[in-house]
Coordinates of C-alpha atoms and ligand atoms in Angstrom, one line a residue:
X1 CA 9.2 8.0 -23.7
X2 CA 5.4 8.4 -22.2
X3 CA 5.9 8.9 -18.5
X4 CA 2.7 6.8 -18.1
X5 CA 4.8 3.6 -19.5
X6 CA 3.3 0.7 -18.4
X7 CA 5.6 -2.5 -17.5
X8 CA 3.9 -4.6 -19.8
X9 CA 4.9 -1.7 -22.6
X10 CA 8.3 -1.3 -21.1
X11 CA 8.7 -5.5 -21.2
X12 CA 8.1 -5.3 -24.9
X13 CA 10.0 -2.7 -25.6
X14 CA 13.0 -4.2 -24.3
X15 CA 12.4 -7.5 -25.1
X16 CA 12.3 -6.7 -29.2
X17 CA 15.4 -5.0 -28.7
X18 CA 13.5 -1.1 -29.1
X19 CA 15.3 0.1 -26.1
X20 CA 17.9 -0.8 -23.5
X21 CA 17.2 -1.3 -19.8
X22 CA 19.8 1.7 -19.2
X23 CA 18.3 3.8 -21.4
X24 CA 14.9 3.4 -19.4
X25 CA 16.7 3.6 -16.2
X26 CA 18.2 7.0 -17.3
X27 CA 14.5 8.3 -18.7
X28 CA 13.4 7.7 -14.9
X29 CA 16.7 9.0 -13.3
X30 CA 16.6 12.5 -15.1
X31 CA 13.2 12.5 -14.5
X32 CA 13.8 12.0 -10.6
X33 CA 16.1 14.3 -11.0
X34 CA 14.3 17.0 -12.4
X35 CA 11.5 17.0 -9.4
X36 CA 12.0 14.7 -6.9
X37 CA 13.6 17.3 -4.7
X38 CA 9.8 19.3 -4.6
X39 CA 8.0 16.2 -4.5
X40 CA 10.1 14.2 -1.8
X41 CA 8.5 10.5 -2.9
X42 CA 12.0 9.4 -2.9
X43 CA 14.0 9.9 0.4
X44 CA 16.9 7.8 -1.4
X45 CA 18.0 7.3 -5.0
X46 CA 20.7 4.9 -5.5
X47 CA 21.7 6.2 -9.4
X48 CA 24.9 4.5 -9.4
X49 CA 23.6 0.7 -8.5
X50 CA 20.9 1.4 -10.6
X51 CA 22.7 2.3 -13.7
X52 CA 25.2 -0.8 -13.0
X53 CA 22.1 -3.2 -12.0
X54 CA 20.6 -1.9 -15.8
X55 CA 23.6 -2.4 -17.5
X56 CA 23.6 -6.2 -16.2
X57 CA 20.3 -6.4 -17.3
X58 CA 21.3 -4.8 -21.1
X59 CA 23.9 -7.5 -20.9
X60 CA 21.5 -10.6 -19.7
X61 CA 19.1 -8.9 -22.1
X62 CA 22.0 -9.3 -25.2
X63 CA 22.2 -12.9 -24.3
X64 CA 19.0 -13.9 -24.6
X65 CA 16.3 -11.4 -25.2
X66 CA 13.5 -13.3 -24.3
X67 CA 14.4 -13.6 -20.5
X68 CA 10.8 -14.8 -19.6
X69 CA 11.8 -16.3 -16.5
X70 CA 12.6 -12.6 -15.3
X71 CA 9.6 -10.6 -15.8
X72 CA 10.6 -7.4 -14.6
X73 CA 14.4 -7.5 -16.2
X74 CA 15.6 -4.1 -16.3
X75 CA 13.2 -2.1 -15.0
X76 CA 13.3 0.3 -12.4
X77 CA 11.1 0.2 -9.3
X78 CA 10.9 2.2 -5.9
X79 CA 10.9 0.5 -2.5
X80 CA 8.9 1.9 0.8
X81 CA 11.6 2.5 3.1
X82 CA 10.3 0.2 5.4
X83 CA 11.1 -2.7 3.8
X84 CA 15.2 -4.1 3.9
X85 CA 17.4 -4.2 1.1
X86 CA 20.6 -5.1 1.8
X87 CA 23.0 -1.9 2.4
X88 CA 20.4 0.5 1.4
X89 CA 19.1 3.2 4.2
X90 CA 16.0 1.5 6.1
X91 CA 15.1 4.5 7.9
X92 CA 11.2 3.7 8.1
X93 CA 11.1 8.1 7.9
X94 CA 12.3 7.9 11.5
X95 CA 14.6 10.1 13.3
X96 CA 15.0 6.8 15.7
X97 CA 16.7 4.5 12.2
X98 CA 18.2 7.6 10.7
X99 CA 21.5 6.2 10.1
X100 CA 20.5 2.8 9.7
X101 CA 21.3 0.4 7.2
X102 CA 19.6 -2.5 6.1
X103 CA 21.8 -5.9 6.8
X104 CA 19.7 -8.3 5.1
X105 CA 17.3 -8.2 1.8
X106 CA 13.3 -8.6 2.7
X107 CA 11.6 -11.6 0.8
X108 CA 10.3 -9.2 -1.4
X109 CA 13.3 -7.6 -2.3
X110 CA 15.6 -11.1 -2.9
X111 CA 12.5 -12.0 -5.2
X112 CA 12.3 -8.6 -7.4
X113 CA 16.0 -8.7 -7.7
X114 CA 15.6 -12.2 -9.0
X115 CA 13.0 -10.9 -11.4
X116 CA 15.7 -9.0 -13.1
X117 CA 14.2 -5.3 -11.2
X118 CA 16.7 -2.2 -11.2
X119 CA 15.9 -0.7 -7.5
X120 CA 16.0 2.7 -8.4
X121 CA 15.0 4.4 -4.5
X122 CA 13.5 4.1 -1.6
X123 CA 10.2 5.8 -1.4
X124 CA 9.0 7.5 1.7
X125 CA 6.5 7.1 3.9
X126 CA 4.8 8.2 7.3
X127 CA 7.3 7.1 10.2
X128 CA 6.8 3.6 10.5
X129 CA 4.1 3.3 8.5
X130 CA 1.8 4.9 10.8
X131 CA -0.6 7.9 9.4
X132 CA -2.3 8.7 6.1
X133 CA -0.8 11.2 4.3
X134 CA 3.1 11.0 4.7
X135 CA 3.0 14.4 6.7
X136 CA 4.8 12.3 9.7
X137 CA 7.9 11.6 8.1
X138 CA 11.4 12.6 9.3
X139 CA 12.2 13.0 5.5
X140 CA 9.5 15.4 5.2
X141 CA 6.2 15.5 3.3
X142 CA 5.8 14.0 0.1
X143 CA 3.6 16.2 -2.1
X144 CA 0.7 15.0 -4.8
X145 CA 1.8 14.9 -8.2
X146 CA -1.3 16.2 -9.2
X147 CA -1.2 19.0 -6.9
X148 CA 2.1 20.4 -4.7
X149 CA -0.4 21.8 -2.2
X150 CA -2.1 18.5 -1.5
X151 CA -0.6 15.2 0.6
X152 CA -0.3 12.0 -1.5
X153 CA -1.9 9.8 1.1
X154 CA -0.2 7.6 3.2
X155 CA 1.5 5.9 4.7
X156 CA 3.3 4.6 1.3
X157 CA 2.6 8.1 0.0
X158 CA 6.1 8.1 -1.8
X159 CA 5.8 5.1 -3.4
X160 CA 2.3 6.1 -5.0
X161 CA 3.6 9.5 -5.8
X162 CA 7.1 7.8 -7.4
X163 CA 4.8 6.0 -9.8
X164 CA 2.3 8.5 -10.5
X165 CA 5.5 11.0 -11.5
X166 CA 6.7 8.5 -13.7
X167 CA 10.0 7.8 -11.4
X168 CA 9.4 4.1 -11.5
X169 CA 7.2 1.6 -13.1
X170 CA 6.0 -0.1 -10.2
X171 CA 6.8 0.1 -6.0
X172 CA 5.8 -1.8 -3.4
X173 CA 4.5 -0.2 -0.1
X174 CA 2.8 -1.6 2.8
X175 CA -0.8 -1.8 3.7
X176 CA -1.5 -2.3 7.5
X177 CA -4.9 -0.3 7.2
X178 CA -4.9 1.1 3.7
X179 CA -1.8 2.6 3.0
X180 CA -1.4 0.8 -0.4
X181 CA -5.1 1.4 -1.7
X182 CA -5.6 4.6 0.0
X183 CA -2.5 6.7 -1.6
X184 CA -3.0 4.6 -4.7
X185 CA -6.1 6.9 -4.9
X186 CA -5.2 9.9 -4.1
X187 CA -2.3 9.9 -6.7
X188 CA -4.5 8.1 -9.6
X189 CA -3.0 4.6 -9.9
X190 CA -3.2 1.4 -9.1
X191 CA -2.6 -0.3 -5.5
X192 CA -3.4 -3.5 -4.1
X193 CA -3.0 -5.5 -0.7
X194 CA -3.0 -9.0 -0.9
X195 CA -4.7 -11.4 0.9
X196 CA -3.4 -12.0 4.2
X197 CA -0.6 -14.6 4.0
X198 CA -0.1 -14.1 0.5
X199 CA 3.1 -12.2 0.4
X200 CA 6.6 -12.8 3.0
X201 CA 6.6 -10.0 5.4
X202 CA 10.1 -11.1 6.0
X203 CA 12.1 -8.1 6.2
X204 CA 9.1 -5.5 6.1
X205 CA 9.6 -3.6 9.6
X206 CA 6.6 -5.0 11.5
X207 CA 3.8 -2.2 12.6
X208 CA 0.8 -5.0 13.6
X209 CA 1.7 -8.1 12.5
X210 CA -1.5 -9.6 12.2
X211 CA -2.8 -6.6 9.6
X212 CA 0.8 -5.8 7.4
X213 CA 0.9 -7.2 4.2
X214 CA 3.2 -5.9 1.5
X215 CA 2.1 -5.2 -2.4
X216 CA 2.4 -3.4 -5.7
X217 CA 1.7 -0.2 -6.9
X218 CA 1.6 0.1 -10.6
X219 CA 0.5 2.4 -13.5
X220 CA -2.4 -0.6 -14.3
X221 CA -3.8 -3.5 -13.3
X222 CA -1.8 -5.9 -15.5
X223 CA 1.2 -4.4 -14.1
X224 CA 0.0 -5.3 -10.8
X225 CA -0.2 -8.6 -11.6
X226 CA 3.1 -9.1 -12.3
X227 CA 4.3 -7.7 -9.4
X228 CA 2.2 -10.0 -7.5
X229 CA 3.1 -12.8 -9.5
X230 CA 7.1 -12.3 -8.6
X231 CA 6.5 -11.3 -4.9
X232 CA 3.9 -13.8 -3.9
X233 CA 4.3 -17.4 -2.2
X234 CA 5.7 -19.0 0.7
X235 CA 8.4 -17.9 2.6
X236 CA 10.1 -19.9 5.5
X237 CA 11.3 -17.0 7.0
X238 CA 7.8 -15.9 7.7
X239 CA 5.7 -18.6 9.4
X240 CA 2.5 -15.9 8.2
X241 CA 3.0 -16.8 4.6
X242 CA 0.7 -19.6 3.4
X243 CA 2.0 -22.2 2.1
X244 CA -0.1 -22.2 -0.9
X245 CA 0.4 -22.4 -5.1
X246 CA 0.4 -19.6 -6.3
X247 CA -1.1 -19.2 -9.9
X248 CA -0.6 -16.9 -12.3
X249 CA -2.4 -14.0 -11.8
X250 CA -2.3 -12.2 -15.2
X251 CA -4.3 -15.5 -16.5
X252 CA -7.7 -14.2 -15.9
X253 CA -7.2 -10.8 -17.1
X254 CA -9.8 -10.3 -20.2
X255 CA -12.2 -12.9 -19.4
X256 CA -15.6 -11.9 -19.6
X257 CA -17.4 -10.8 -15.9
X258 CA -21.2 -11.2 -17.1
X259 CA -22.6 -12.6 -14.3
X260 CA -20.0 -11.9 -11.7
X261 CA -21.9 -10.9 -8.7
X262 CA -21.0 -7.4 -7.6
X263 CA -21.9 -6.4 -3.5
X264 CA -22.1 -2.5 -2.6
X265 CA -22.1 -2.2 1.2
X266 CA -25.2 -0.4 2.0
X267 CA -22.6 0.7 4.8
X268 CA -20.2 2.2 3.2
X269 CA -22.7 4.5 1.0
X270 CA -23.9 6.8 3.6
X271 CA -24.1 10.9 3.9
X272 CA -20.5 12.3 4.2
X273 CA -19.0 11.2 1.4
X274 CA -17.9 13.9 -1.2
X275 CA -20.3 14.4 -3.9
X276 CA -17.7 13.8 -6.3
X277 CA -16.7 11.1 -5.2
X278 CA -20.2 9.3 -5.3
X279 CA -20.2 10.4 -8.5
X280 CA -17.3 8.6 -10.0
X281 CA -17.9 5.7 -8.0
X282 CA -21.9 5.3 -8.9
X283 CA -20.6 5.9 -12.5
X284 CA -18.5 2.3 -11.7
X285 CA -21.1 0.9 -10.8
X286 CA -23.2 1.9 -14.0
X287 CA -20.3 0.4 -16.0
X288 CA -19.9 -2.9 -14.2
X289 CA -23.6 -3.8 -15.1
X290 CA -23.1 -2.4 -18.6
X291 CA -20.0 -5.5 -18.2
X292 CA -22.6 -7.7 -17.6
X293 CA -21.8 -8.2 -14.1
X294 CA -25.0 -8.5 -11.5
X295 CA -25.1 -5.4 -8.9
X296 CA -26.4 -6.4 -5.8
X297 CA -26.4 -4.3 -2.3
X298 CA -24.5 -5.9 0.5
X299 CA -24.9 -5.5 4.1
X300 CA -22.1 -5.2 6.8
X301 CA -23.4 -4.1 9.6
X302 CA -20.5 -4.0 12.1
X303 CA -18.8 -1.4 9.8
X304 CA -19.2 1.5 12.5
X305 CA -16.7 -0.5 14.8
X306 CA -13.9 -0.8 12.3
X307 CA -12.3 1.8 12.9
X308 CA -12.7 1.9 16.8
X309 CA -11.4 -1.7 16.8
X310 CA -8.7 -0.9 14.0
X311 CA -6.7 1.7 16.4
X312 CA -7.0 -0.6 19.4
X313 CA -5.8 -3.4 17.4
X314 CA -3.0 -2.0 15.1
X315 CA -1.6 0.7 18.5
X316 CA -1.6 -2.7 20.6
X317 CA 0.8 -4.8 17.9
X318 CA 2.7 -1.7 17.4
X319 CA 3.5 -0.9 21.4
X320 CA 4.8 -4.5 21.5
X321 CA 6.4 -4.4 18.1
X322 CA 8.1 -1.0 18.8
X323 CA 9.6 -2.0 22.1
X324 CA 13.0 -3.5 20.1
X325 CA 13.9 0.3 19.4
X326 CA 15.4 0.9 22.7
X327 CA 18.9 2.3 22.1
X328 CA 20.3 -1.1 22.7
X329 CA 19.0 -3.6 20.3
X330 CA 18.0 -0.9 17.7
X331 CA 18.0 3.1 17.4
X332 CA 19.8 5.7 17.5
X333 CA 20.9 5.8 21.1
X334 CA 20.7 9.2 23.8
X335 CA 22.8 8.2 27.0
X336 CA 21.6 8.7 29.9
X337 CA 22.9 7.5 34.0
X338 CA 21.2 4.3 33.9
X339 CA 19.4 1.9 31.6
X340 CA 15.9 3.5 32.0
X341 CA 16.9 6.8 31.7
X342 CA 18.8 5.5 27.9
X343 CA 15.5 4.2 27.4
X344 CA 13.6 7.1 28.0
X345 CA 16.0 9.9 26.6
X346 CA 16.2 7.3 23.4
X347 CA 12.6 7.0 22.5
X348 CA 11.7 10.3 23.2
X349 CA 13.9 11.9 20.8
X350 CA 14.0 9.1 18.0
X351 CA 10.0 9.0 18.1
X352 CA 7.6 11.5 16.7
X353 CA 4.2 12.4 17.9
X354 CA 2.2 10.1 16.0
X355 CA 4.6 7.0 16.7
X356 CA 4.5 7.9 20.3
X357 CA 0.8 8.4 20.6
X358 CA 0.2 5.1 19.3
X359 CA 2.9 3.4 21.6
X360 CA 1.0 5.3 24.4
X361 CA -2.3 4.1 23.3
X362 CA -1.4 0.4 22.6
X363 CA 0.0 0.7 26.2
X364 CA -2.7 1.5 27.5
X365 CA -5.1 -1.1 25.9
X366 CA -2.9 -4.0 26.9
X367 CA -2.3 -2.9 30.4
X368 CA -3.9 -5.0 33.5
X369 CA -7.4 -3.6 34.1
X370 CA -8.1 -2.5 30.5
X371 CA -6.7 -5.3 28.6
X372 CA -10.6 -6.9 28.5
X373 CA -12.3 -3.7 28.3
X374 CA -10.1 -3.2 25.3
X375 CA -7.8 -5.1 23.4
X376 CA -9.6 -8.5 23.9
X377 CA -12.9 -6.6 23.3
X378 CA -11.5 -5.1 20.1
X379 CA -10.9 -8.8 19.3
X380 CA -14.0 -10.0 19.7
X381 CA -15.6 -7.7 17.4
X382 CA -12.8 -8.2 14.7
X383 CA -14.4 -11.9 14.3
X384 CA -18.1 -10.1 14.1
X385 CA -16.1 -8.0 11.0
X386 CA -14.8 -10.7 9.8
X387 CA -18.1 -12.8 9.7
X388 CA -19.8 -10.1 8.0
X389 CA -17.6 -10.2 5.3
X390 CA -18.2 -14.0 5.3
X391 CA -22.0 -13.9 4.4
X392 CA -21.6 -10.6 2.2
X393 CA -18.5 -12.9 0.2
X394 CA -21.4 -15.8 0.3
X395 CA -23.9 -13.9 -1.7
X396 CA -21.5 -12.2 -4.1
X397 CA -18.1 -12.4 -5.7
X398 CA -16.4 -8.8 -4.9
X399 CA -17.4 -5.7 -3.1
X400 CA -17.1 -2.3 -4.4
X401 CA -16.7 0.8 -2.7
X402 CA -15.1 4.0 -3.0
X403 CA -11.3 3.7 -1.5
X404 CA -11.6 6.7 0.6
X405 CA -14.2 9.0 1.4
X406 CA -13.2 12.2 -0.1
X407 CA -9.7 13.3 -3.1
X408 CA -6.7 14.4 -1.4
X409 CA -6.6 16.9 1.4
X410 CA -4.7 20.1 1.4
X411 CA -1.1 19.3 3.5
X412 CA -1.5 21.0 6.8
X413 CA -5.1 20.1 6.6
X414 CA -5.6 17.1 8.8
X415 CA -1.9 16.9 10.5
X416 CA -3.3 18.5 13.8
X417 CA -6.6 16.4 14.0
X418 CA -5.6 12.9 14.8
X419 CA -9.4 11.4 14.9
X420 CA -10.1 13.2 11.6
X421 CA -7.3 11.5 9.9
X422 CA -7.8 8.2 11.3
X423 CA -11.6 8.8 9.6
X424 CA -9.9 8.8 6.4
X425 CA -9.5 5.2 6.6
X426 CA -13.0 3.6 7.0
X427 CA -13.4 2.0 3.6
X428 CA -9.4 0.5 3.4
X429 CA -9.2 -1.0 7.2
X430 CA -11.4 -3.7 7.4
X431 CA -10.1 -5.6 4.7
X432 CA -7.2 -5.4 6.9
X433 CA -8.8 -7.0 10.2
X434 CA -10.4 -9.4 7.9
X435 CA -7.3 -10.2 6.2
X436 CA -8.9 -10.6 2.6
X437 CA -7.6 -8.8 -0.4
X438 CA -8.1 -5.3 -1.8
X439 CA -7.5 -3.1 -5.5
X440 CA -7.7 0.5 -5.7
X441 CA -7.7 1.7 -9.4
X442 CA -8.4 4.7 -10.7
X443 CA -12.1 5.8 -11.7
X444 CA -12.6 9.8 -11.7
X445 CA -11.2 13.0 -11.0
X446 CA -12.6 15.8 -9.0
X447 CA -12.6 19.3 -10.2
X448 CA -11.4 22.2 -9.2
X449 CA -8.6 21.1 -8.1
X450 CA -8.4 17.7 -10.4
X451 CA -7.5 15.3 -8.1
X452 CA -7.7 11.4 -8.9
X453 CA -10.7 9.2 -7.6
X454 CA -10.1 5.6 -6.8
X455 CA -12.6 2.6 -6.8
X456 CA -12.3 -0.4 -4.2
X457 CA -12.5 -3.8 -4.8
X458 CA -12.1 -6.3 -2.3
X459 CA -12.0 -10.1 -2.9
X460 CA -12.2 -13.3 -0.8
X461 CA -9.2 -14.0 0.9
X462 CA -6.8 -15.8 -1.8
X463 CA -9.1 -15.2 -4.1
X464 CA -6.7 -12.4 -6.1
X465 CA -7.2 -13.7 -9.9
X466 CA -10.9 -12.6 -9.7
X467 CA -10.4 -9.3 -7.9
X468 CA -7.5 -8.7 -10.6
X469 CA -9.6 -9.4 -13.7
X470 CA -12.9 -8.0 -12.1
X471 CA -10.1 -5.0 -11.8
X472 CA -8.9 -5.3 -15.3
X473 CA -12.5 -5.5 -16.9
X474 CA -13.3 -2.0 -15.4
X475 CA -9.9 -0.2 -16.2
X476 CA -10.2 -1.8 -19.8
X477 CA -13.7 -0.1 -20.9
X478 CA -12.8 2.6 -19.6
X479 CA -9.6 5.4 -19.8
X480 CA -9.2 7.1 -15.8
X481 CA -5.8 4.7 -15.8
X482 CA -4.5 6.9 -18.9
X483 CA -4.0 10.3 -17.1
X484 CA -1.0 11.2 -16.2
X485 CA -0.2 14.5 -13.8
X486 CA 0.7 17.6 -15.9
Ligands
LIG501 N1 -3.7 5.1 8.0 C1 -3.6 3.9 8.7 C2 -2.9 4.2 10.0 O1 -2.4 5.2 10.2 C3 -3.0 2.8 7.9 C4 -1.6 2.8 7.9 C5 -1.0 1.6 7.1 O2 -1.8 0.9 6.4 N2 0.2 1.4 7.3 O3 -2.7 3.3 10.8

């Protein structure tokens, strides 16, 4: 079997009887098996519910082959391990959750097991979802499938790598300021974030609440849409989740794009990005008008505050958010003589140096005295973001950018640099504070080393069936989506 199987291949496959879901499961376990333990996408495998959860899906399967009401029966997927499934390790690469175990399934996870999905693993990721690169994980770095020396991206750096290595066909991650799109570049496939509201958080361990949203990573675009298709929709559990229909997004994919109005933010192309980079993505742009679409230049001008705004925003929500882990309520407790001191000893050694930083600094900005100067401030200019994007999303249908500035880094590269790492995120967080919806797919490689390149889309809020076939349009004319790591 092709490690770059797509679930819409796999689907067939299975469905006219060419192969059984446990054969499948077993192509991906010996696969995982053969190099997960240098890669480290996977911080848990569960081979023996796996093999059982295929073997009810061979059986399902036998009994009616055309199970169209579960569209991913029998195949396997990868988890981020910061989102529940019931009695499965949701450590959220934390020293503090090391031992904990999930009591409950997220949303998510209830509707992929529905869908007929073998949960294969639970991918890893920075420690609670905070960084970009999976370097701050208690589980240990995850490593590039392209390249061992070079970080997957982050924070769902494990579930990108996991599908880029062929362990799965399709994970979902979490995307709080990128860390679906962004990783989904640096390992070459696809990764979107939903529009805000889209998908149940119910379940995902919260970082800021007002930016998380969870989605797919897949091998394509069509895949993608699947995944959305099963995870999206209303959720009582999480009063967030709109309660809106939601359509069936592989229905546009194919339709023609002449005429769909494309917006580059004059922004986002400025000096410092990587020449290679600009390359691959001005070579997207050459093939969108070739499509027919109309390319039109864009203008949002509070873009130099995103990122300023972003880390007072997202530390904020996660100092308030983080509180729970206390020793008592949650984490791994450290005595100590009296209740503070159990505090203290407790987050001190669960936490690591990122985590704590940002509980430090979202202190900080909500405390009496800077709360104005900061947090509401922050606020303020989120809505000046967010209008920005409303006139650009006036004048055109989608934006394109590159998803990150530069390929992967080298591991070691950025780990003592905080600010430089946070830079990394300037094309993937605004989408975020807007709460609108964003693709990265694959569209180059750089050479020397050949590491993947990854186009942005982003699309009106709820307006996911025309980023997904402006998405699908792209990947179709052209083969970046084929590659698969050597
Ligand atoms: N890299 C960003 C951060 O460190 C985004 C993380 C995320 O989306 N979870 O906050």
């Amino acid at each position: 079997m092709d490690t770059h199987e797509s679930i819409s291949s796999l689907q067939a496959r299975l469905q006219q009887g060419e192969t059984t879901s446990r054969d499948i499961v077993s192509t991906y376990l010996n696969r995982i098996e053969a190099s997960n333990s240098e890669l480290n996408a996977l911080i848990h495998v569960d081979t023996d519910g796996a093999l059982a959860q295929a073997d009810a899906a061979d059986k399902a399967l036998a009994a009616n082959p055309k199970t169209t009401d579960k569209p991913l029966i029998g195949l396997p997927v990868a988890i981020k391990a910061n989102i529940a499934e019931k009695g499965q390790p949701l450590t959220c690469a934390s020293k503090m959750l090391e031992n904990f175990v999930a009591p409950y399934d997220a949303t998510v996870v209830s509707k992929l097991k529905d869908a007929g999905a073998v949960i294969i693993g639970r991918a890893n990721l920075d420690e609670f979802a905070m960084g970009s690169s999976t370097e701050n994980s208690s589980s240990g770095v995850t490593r590039n499938p392209w390249s061992k020396e070079h970080i997957p991206g982050g924070s769902s750096g494990g579930s990108a790598a996991a599908v880029s290595a062929g362990y799965c066909a399709g994970s979902l991650g979490s995307d709080t300021g990128g860390s679906i799109r962004q990783p989904a570049s640096f390992c070459g496939c696809v990764g979107m974030k939903p529009s805000y509201g889209r998908v149940s958080r119910f379940g995902l361990t919260a970082f800021a609440s007002s930016l998380d949203q969870i989605g797919p990573l897949t091998l394509g675009v069509r895949d993608a849409a699947t995944m959305l298709n099963v995870i999206a929709g209303h959720d009582e559990l999480d009063s967030t989740s709109v309660p809106q229909d939601v359509e069936d997004f592989t229905q546009t994919l194919g339709e023609d794009i002449k005429g769909l109005k494309v917006g580059l933010p004059k922004e986002y192309f400025v000096d410092g990005m990587d020449p290679q980079v600009k390359s691959a993505v001005d070579a997207a742009i050459v093939q969108y008008s070739k499509l027919g679409a109309e390319i039109e230049e864009v203008s949002l001008p509070h873009t130099d505050y995103a990122i300023a705004t972003y880390y007072i925003i997202c530390t904020a929500e996660a100092s308030a958010n983080l509180a729970r882990f206390d020793g008592i309520r949650y984490g791994a407790r450290v005595d100590g003589k009296d209740p503070v001191e159990l505090y203290s000893k407790t987050r001190g050694a669960g936490f690591g140096s990122e985590v704590k930083r940002r509980i430090m600094l979202g202190t900080y900005v909500l405390s009496s005295g800077y709360y104005d100067a900061y947090y509401l401030r922050a606020q303020k200019v989120r809505t000046l973001i967010r209008q920005d994007f409303q006139k650009a999303f006036e004048k055109v249908d989608i934006l394109l950018t590159p998803t990150v500035p530069t390929p992967a880094f080298k591991i070691g590269e950025k780990s003592m640099d905080p600010l430089q790492m946070y830079l990394t995120d300037i094309f993937t967080i605004s989408s975020n504070l807007v709460g609108n919806c964003g693709i990265s797919l694959p569209c180059g490689f750089s050479e020397n080393p050949e590491l993947p390149i990854g186009l942005q889309l982003m699309g009106k809020s709820f307006e996911e069936s025309k980023l997904l076939k402006s998405a699908y349009a792209f990947e179709q004319s052209t083969d970046w989506h084929q590659a698969s790591p050597r």
